[in-house]
Amino acid sequence: MKHMRICFVGDSFVNGTGDPTALGWAGRLCVAAQRQGHEITYYNLGIRGQTSRQIAQRWQAEVVARLPKDSDGRIVFSFGANDIILEEGEVRVPFAESLQNTRHILTTAQQLFPTIMVGPPPLLEDDLNQRLATLSQQFGAVCEAVEVPYLEVFPSLQHSQTWKEEVAANDGAHPRTAGYDLLARLVQEWSAWQSWLV
Amino acid sequence: MKHMRICFVGDSFVNGTGDPTALGWAGRLCVAAQRQGHEITYYNLGIRGQTSRQIAQRWQAEVVARLPKDSDGRIVFSFGANDIILEEGEVRVPFAESLQNTRHILTTAQQLFPTIMVGPPPLLEDDLNQRLATLSQQFGAVCEAVEVPYLEVFPSLQHSQTWKEEVAANDGAHPRTAGYDLLARLVQEWSAWQSWLV
């Protein structure tokens, strides 16, 4: 069995904000993998409110401090929702820049360690979700171009009553236990994640 | 109820290395606090192998990125074991420097947010533990001088069969579930931690 060190880098959904179990989807993945007999060092680098611009600025220093060059390091990115939020009438990060940031992050990361990306989950408001759905799709195109495996979770979570109800009953953005269970299961069933656990 | 954002900064014990539940003592504290009705954003900034010198270099950038100035931010430090490990016949960080690093970290941190410190847990080898016991005590003196609450956990864990047996059966440094339970309970019963949950 390998001993992997995995950095999960992103926003509040990566952090697991709102989850009473303090695991989020990233922690759930590591618990499940350890149950299968893998030893995993789990580094959660999700920060609430961060856009792709902010993540681009800090991810590398944080990852390099955690993954020694000779270690079996892995990187999982997930962000996007904060980019499309409005601030004083404008999106926090323009569409083209979001894609540029993502391309730059991924091409740098994949030179260091195996890298995969999980798309942003949906929010509650329809007009936000329209922009976010497009961004989520476009992330897929960026990932394909740079050959980083990408998992889109937006469509299936948008159709989930569990997700919607938990988010609505909480803070309008983050789910609780059942929502993070659901998101974790989507990633767990993904071939790119599974290929790390062979 | 407050909504606190807590950064736990330190080494592999803070990270929870070896814990199959992926929580470590820091995650356990946050789960317990949330069960009491507190909303907590949990940031785990423990990095395997790091000495006080390495933590001094990176903690501030990482904490500032996670705790907005106007948030109810808190900082918990815990480190020490890696300082006293030998590398090519010398300790990785000389005793006087460990204390200096700690003083500098704490005086800077307490100007930003309420700050507390948990001492290092014991290792397995007696000669390492002799140095570590002294360092743990001296950390207490530094904390007293700068008025940062300090919890020494070394003596009670050194007398715990549970801790020793789990560490010995694992990798010689880190416990599993029962050891992290034990360490979490020590911190949970500590007045300085409890005062944050009023």
Coordinates of N, CA, C and O in Angstrom, one line a residue, chain B residues 19-125:
Chain B
D19 N -4.3 9.0 12.3 CA -5.7 8.8 12.8 C -6.6 8.4 11.7 O -6.8 9.1 10.7
P20 N -7.2 7.2 11.8 CA -8.1 6.7 10.7 C -9.4 7.5 10.6 O -10.0 7.4 9.5
T21 N -9.7 8.3 11.6 CA -10.9 9.1 11.5 C -10.6 10.5 10.8 O -11.6 11.3 10.5
A22 N -9.4 10.8 10.4 CA -9.0 12.0 9.7 C -9.3 13.3 10.5 O -9.4 14.3 9.9
L23 N -9.5 13.2 11.8 CA -9.8 14.3 12.6 C -8.7 14.8 13.4 O -8.5 16.0 13.6
G24 N -7.9 13.9 14.0 CA -6.9 14.3 15.0 C -7.6 14.9 16.2 O -8.8 15.0 16.3
W25 N -6.7 15.5 17.1 CA -7.3 16.1 18.3 C -8.0 17.4 17.9 O -9.1 17.7 18.5
A26 N -7.5 18.1 17.0 CA -8.1 19.4 16.6 C -9.5 19.2 16.0 O -10.4 19.9 16.4
G27 N -9.6 18.3 15.1 CA -11.0 18.0 14.5 C -12.0 17.5 15.6 O -13.1 17.9 15.6
R28 N -11.5 16.7 16.5 CA -12.4 16.2 17.6 C -12.9 17.4 18.4 O -14.1 17.4 18.8
L29 N -12.0 18.3 18.7 CA -12.4 19.5 19.5 C -13.6 20.2 18.8 O -14.5 20.7 19.4
C30 N -13.4 20.4 17.4 CA -14.4 21.2 16.7 C -15.7 20.4 16.6 O -16.8 21.0 16.6
V31 N -15.6 19.1 16.4 CA -16.9 18.3 16.4 C -17.6 18.4 17.7 O -18.8 18.7 17.7
A32 N -16.9 18.3 18.8 CA -17.5 18.4 20.1 C -18.1 19.8 20.3 O -19.2 19.9 20.9
A33 N -17.4 20.8 19.9 CA -17.9 22.2 20.1 C -19.2 22.4 19.3 O -20.1 23.1 19.7
Q34 N -19.2 21.9 18.1 CA -20.4 22.0 17.2 C -21.6 21.3 17.8 O -22.7 21.7 17.6
R35 N -21.3 20.1 18.4 CA -22.3 19.4 19.1 C -23.0 20.2 20.2 O -24.2 20.1 20.5
Q36 N -22.2 21.1 20.8 CA -22.7 22.0 21.8 C -23.4 23.2 21.2 O -23.9 24.1 22.0
G37 N -23.5 23.3 19.9 CA -24.2 24.3 19.3 C -23.4 25.5 18.7 O -24.0 26.4 18.2
H38 N -22.1 25.4 18.8 CA -21.2 26.4 18.2 C -21.0 26.2 16.7 O -20.9 25.0 16.3
E39 N -21.0 27.3 16.0 CA -20.6 27.1 14.6 C -19.1 27.5 14.5 O -18.7 28.5 14.9
I40 N -18.4 26.5 14.0 CA -16.9 26.7 13.9 C -16.4 26.4 12.5 O -16.8 25.4 11.9
T41 N -15.6 27.4 12.0 CA -14.9 27.1 10.8 C -13.5 26.6 11.2 O -12.8 27.3 11.9
Y42 N -13.2 25.4 10.8 CA -12.0 24.6 11.3 C -10.9 24.6 10.2 O -11.1 24.0 9.2
Y43 N -9.8 25.3 10.6 CA -8.6 25.3 9.7 C -7.5 24.5 10.3 O -7.0 24.9 11.3
N44 N -7.1 23.4 9.7 CA -6.0 22.6 10.3 C -4.7 22.9 9.5 O -4.6 22.6 8.3
L45 N -3.8 23.5 10.2 CA -2.5 23.9 9.6 C -1.3 23.2 10.2 O -0.3 23.7 10.4
G46 N -1.6 21.9 10.6 CA -0.5 21.1 11.0 C 0.3 20.5 9.8 O -0.3 20.0 8.9
I47 N 1.6 20.5 9.9 CA 2.4 20.0 8.8 C 3.4 19.0 9.3 O 4.2 19.3 10.3
R48 N 3.5 17.8 8.8 CA 4.4 16.7 9.2 C 5.8 17.2 9.2 O 6.3 17.8 8.2
G49 N 6.5 16.8 10.2 CA 8.0 17.1 10.3 C 8.4 18.5 10.6 O 9.6 18.7 10.7
Q50 N 7.5 19.4 10.8 CA 7.9 20.8 10.9 C 8.4 21.1 12.3 O 7.8 20.8 13.3
T51 N 9.5 21.9 12.3 CA 10.1 22.4 13.6 C 9.5 23.8 13.8 O 8.9 24.4 13.0
S52 N 9.8 24.3 15.0 CA 9.4 25.7 15.3 C 10.0 26.7 14.3 O 9.4 27.7 14.0
R53 N 11.2 26.4 13.8 CA 11.8 27.3 12.8 C 10.9 27.4 11.5 O 10.7 28.4 11.0
Q54 N 10.5 26.2 11.0 CA 9.7 26.2 9.8 C 8.3 26.8 10.0 O 7.8 27.4 9.2
I55 N 7.7 26.5 11.2 CA 6.4 27.0 11.5 C 6.5 28.6 11.6 O 5.6 29.3 11.1
A56 N 7.6 29.1 12.2 CA 7.8 30.5 12.3 C 7.7 31.2 11.0 O 7.2 32.3 10.8
Q57 N 8.3 30.5 10.0 CA 8.4 31.1 8.6 C 7.0 31.1 7.9 O 6.9 32.0 7.0
R58 N 6.1 30.2 8.2 CA 4.9 30.2 7.3 C 3.6 30.4 8.0 O 2.6 30.6 7.4
W59 N 3.6 30.4 9.3 CA 2.3 30.4 10.0 C 1.5 31.7 9.7 O 0.3 31.6 9.5
Q60 N 2.2 32.8 9.6 CA 1.4 34.1 9.6 C 0.7 34.3 8.2 O -0.5 34.7 8.2
A61 N 1.4 34.0 7.1 CA 0.8 34.1 5.8 C -0.5 33.2 5.8 O -1.5 33.6 5.2
E62 N -0.3 32.0 6.3 CA -1.4 31.0 6.2 C -2.6 31.4 7.1 O -3.8 31.3 6.7
V63 N -2.3 31.9 8.3 CA -3.4 32.4 9.2 C -4.1 33.6 8.6 O -5.3 33.7 8.6
V64 N -3.3 34.6 8.2 CA -3.9 35.8 7.7 C -4.8 35.6 6.5 O -5.9 36.2 6.3
A65 N -4.5 34.6 5.6 CA -5.3 34.2 4.5 C -6.6 33.6 4.9 O -7.6 33.6 4.2
R66 N -6.7 33.1 6.2 CA -7.9 32.3 6.6 C -8.7 33.1 7.6 O -9.9 32.8 7.8
L67 N -8.2 34.1 8.3 CA -8.9 34.8 9.3 C -9.0 36.3 8.9 O -8.1 37.1 9.2
P68 N -10.2 36.7 8.3 CA -10.4 38.1 8.0 C -10.3 38.9 9.3 O -10.6 38.4 10.4
K69 N -9.8 40.1 9.1 CA -9.5 41.0 10.3 C -10.8 41.2 11.2 O -10.7 41.3 12.4
D70 N -11.9 41.2 10.5 CA -13.2 41.5 11.3 C -13.9 40.2 11.7 O -15.0 40.2 12.2
S71 N -13.2 39.0 11.5 CA -13.8 37.8 12.0 C -13.5 37.5 13.4 O -12.5 38.1 14.0
D72 N -14.2 36.5 14.0 CA -13.9 36.1 15.3 C -12.9 34.9 15.2 O -13.2 33.8 15.4
G73 N -11.7 35.3 14.9 CA -10.6 34.4 14.7 C -9.9 34.0 16.0 O -9.8 34.7 16.9
R74 N -9.4 32.8 16.0 CA -8.6 32.2 17.1 C -7.5 31.4 16.6 O -7.6 30.8 15.5
I75 N -6.4 31.3 17.4 CA -5.2 30.6 16.9 C -4.8 29.6 18.1 O -4.6 30.0 19.2
V76 N -4.6 28.3 17.7 CA -4.0 27.3 18.6 C -2.7 26.8 18.1 O -2.7 26.3 16.9
F77 N -1.6 26.9 18.8 CA -0.4 26.4 18.4 C 0.0 25.1 19.1 O -0.4 25.0 20.3
S78 N 0.7 24.2 18.4 CA 1.3 23.0 19.1 C 2.4 22.5 18.3 O 2.2 22.1 17.1
F79 N 3.6 22.4 18.9 CA 4.8 21.9 18.2 C 5.9 21.6 19.2 O 5.7 21.9 20.4
G80 N 7.0 21.1 18.7 CA 8.1 20.9 19.6 C 8.9 19.6 19.3 O 10.1 19.6 19.4
A81 N 8.2 18.5 19.1 CA 8.8 17.2 18.9 C 9.9 17.2 17.8 O 10.9 16.6 18.0
N82 N 9.6 17.9 16.7 CA 10.6 17.9 15.6 C 11.8 18.7 15.9 O 12.9 18.5 15.3
D83 N 11.7 19.6 16.9 CA 12.9 20.4 17.2 C 14.0 19.6 17.8 O 15.2 19.8 17.6
I84 N 13.6 18.6 18.7 CA 14.6 17.9 19.5 C 15.1 16.6 18.8 O 15.9 15.9 19.4
I85 N 14.6 16.3 17.6 CA 15.1 15.1 16.9 C 16.5 15.4 16.4 O 16.8 16.5 16.0
L86 N 17.3 14.3 16.4 CA 18.7 14.5 15.9 C 18.8 14.3 14.4 O 18.1 13.4 13.8
E87 N 19.6 15.1 13.8 CA 19.9 15.0 12.4 C 21.4 15.1 12.3 O 22.0 16.2 12.6
E88 N 22.1 14.1 11.8 CA 23.5 14.1 11.7 C 24.2 14.5 13.1 O 25.1 15.3 13.1
G89 N 23.6 13.9 14.1 CA 24.2 14.1 15.4 C 23.9 15.4 16.2 O 24.3 15.6 17.3
E90 N 23.1 16.3 15.5 CA 22.7 17.5 16.2 C 21.2 17.6 16.2 O 20.5 17.2 15.3
V91 N 20.7 18.3 17.2 CA 19.2 18.5 17.2 C 18.9 19.5 16.1 O 19.7 20.3 15.7
R92 N 17.7 19.3 15.5 CA 17.3 20.0 14.4 C 17.2 21.5 14.7 O 17.5 22.4 13.8
V93 N 16.7 21.8 15.9 CA 16.7 23.2 16.3 C 17.3 23.3 17.7 O 16.8 22.6 18.6
P94 N 18.3 24.1 18.0 CA 18.9 24.2 19.3 C 17.8 24.8 20.3 O 17.0 25.6 19.9
F95 N 18.0 24.3 21.5 CA 17.0 24.6 22.6 C 16.7 26.1 22.7 O 15.5 26.5 22.7
A96 N 17.7 27.0 22.7 CA 17.5 28.4 22.9 C 16.7 29.0 21.7 O 15.9 29.8 21.8
E97 N 17.0 28.4 20.5 CA 16.3 28.9 19.3 C 14.8 28.5 19.3 O 13.9 29.3 18.9
S98 N 14.5 27.3 19.8 CA 13.1 26.8 19.9 C 12.3 27.8 20.8 O 11.2 28.2 20.4
L99 N 12.9 28.2 21.9 CA 12.2 29.1 22.8 C 12.0 30.5 22.2 O 11.0 31.1 22.3
Q100 N 13.1 30.9 21.5 CA 13.1 32.2 20.8 C 12.0 32.2 19.7 O 11.2 33.2 19.6
N101 N 12.0 31.2 18.9 CA 10.9 31.0 17.8 C 9.5 31.1 18.4 O 8.7 31.8 17.9
T102 N 9.4 30.4 19.5 CA 8.1 30.3 20.2 C 7.6 31.6 20.7 O 6.5 32.1 20.5
R103 N 8.5 32.3 21.3 CA 8.2 33.6 21.9 C 7.8 34.6 20.7 O 6.8 35.3 20.8
H104 N 8.6 34.5 19.6 CA 8.3 35.4 18.5 C 6.9 35.1 17.9 O 6.1 36.0 17.5
I105 N 6.7 33.8 17.7 CA 5.4 33.4 17.1 C 4.2 33.8 18.0 O 3.3 34.4 17.5
L106 N 4.3 33.6 19.3 CA 3.2 33.9 20.2 C 3.0 35.4 20.3 O 1.8 35.9 20.3
T107 N 4.0 36.2 20.4 CA 3.8 37.6 20.6 C 3.2 38.2 19.3 O 2.5 39.2 19.4
T108 N 3.6 37.7 18.2 CA 3.0 38.2 16.9 C 1.6 37.8 16.8 O 0.7 38.6 16.5
A109 N 1.3 36.5 17.1 CA 0.0 36.0 17.0 C -1.0 36.7 17.9 O -2.2 37.0 17.5
Q110 N -0.6 36.9 19.1 CA -1.6 37.4 20.1 C -2.0 38.9 19.8 O -3.0 39.4 20.3
Q111 N -1.2 39.5 18.9 CA -1.6 40.9 18.5 C -2.7 40.8 17.4 O -3.4 41.8 17.1
L112 N -2.8 39.6 16.8 CA -3.8 39.4 15.7 C -5.2 38.9 16.3 O -6.2 39.4 16.0
F113 N -5.1 37.8 17.1 CA -6.3 37.1 17.5 C -5.9 36.4 18.9 O -4.8 36.1 19.2
P114 N -7.0 36.1 19.6 CA -6.8 35.3 20.9 C -6.0 34.0 20.5 O -6.3 33.3 19.6
T115 N -4.9 33.8 21.3 CA -4.0 32.7 21.0 C -3.7 31.8 22.2 O -3.6 32.4 23.3
I116 N -3.7 30.5 22.0 CA -3.4 29.6 23.1 C -2.4 28.6 22.6 O -2.2 28.4 21.3
M117 N -1.7 27.8 23.5 CA -0.7 26.9 23.0 C -0.8 25.6 23.8 O -1.0 25.6 25.0
V118 N -0.7 24.4 23.0 CA -0.8 23.1 23.6 C 0.6 22.5 23.5 O 1.2 22.6 22.4
G119 N 1.2 22.0 24.5 CA 2.5 21.4 24.5 C 2.6 20.2 23.7 O 1.6 19.6 23.3
P120 N 3.9 19.7 23.4 CA 4.1 18.5 22.6 C 3.8 17.2 23.3 O 4.1 17.1 24.5
P121 N 3.2 16.2 22.7 CA 3.0 14.9 23.3 C 4.3 14.2 23.3 O 5.2 14.5 22.5
P122 N 4.5 13.1 24.1 CA 5.7 12.4 24.2 C 6.0 11.5 23.0 O 5.1 11.2 22.2
L123 N 7.2 11.2 22.8 CA 7.6 10.2 21.7 C 7.9 8.8 22.5 O 7.5 8.7 23.6
L124 N 8.5 7.9 21.8 CA 8.7 6.6 22.4 C 10.0 6.5 23.1 O 10.1 5.9 24.2
E125 N 11.1 7.0 22.5 CA 12.4 6.8 23.0 C 12.7 7.7 24.2 O 12.4 8.9 24.2

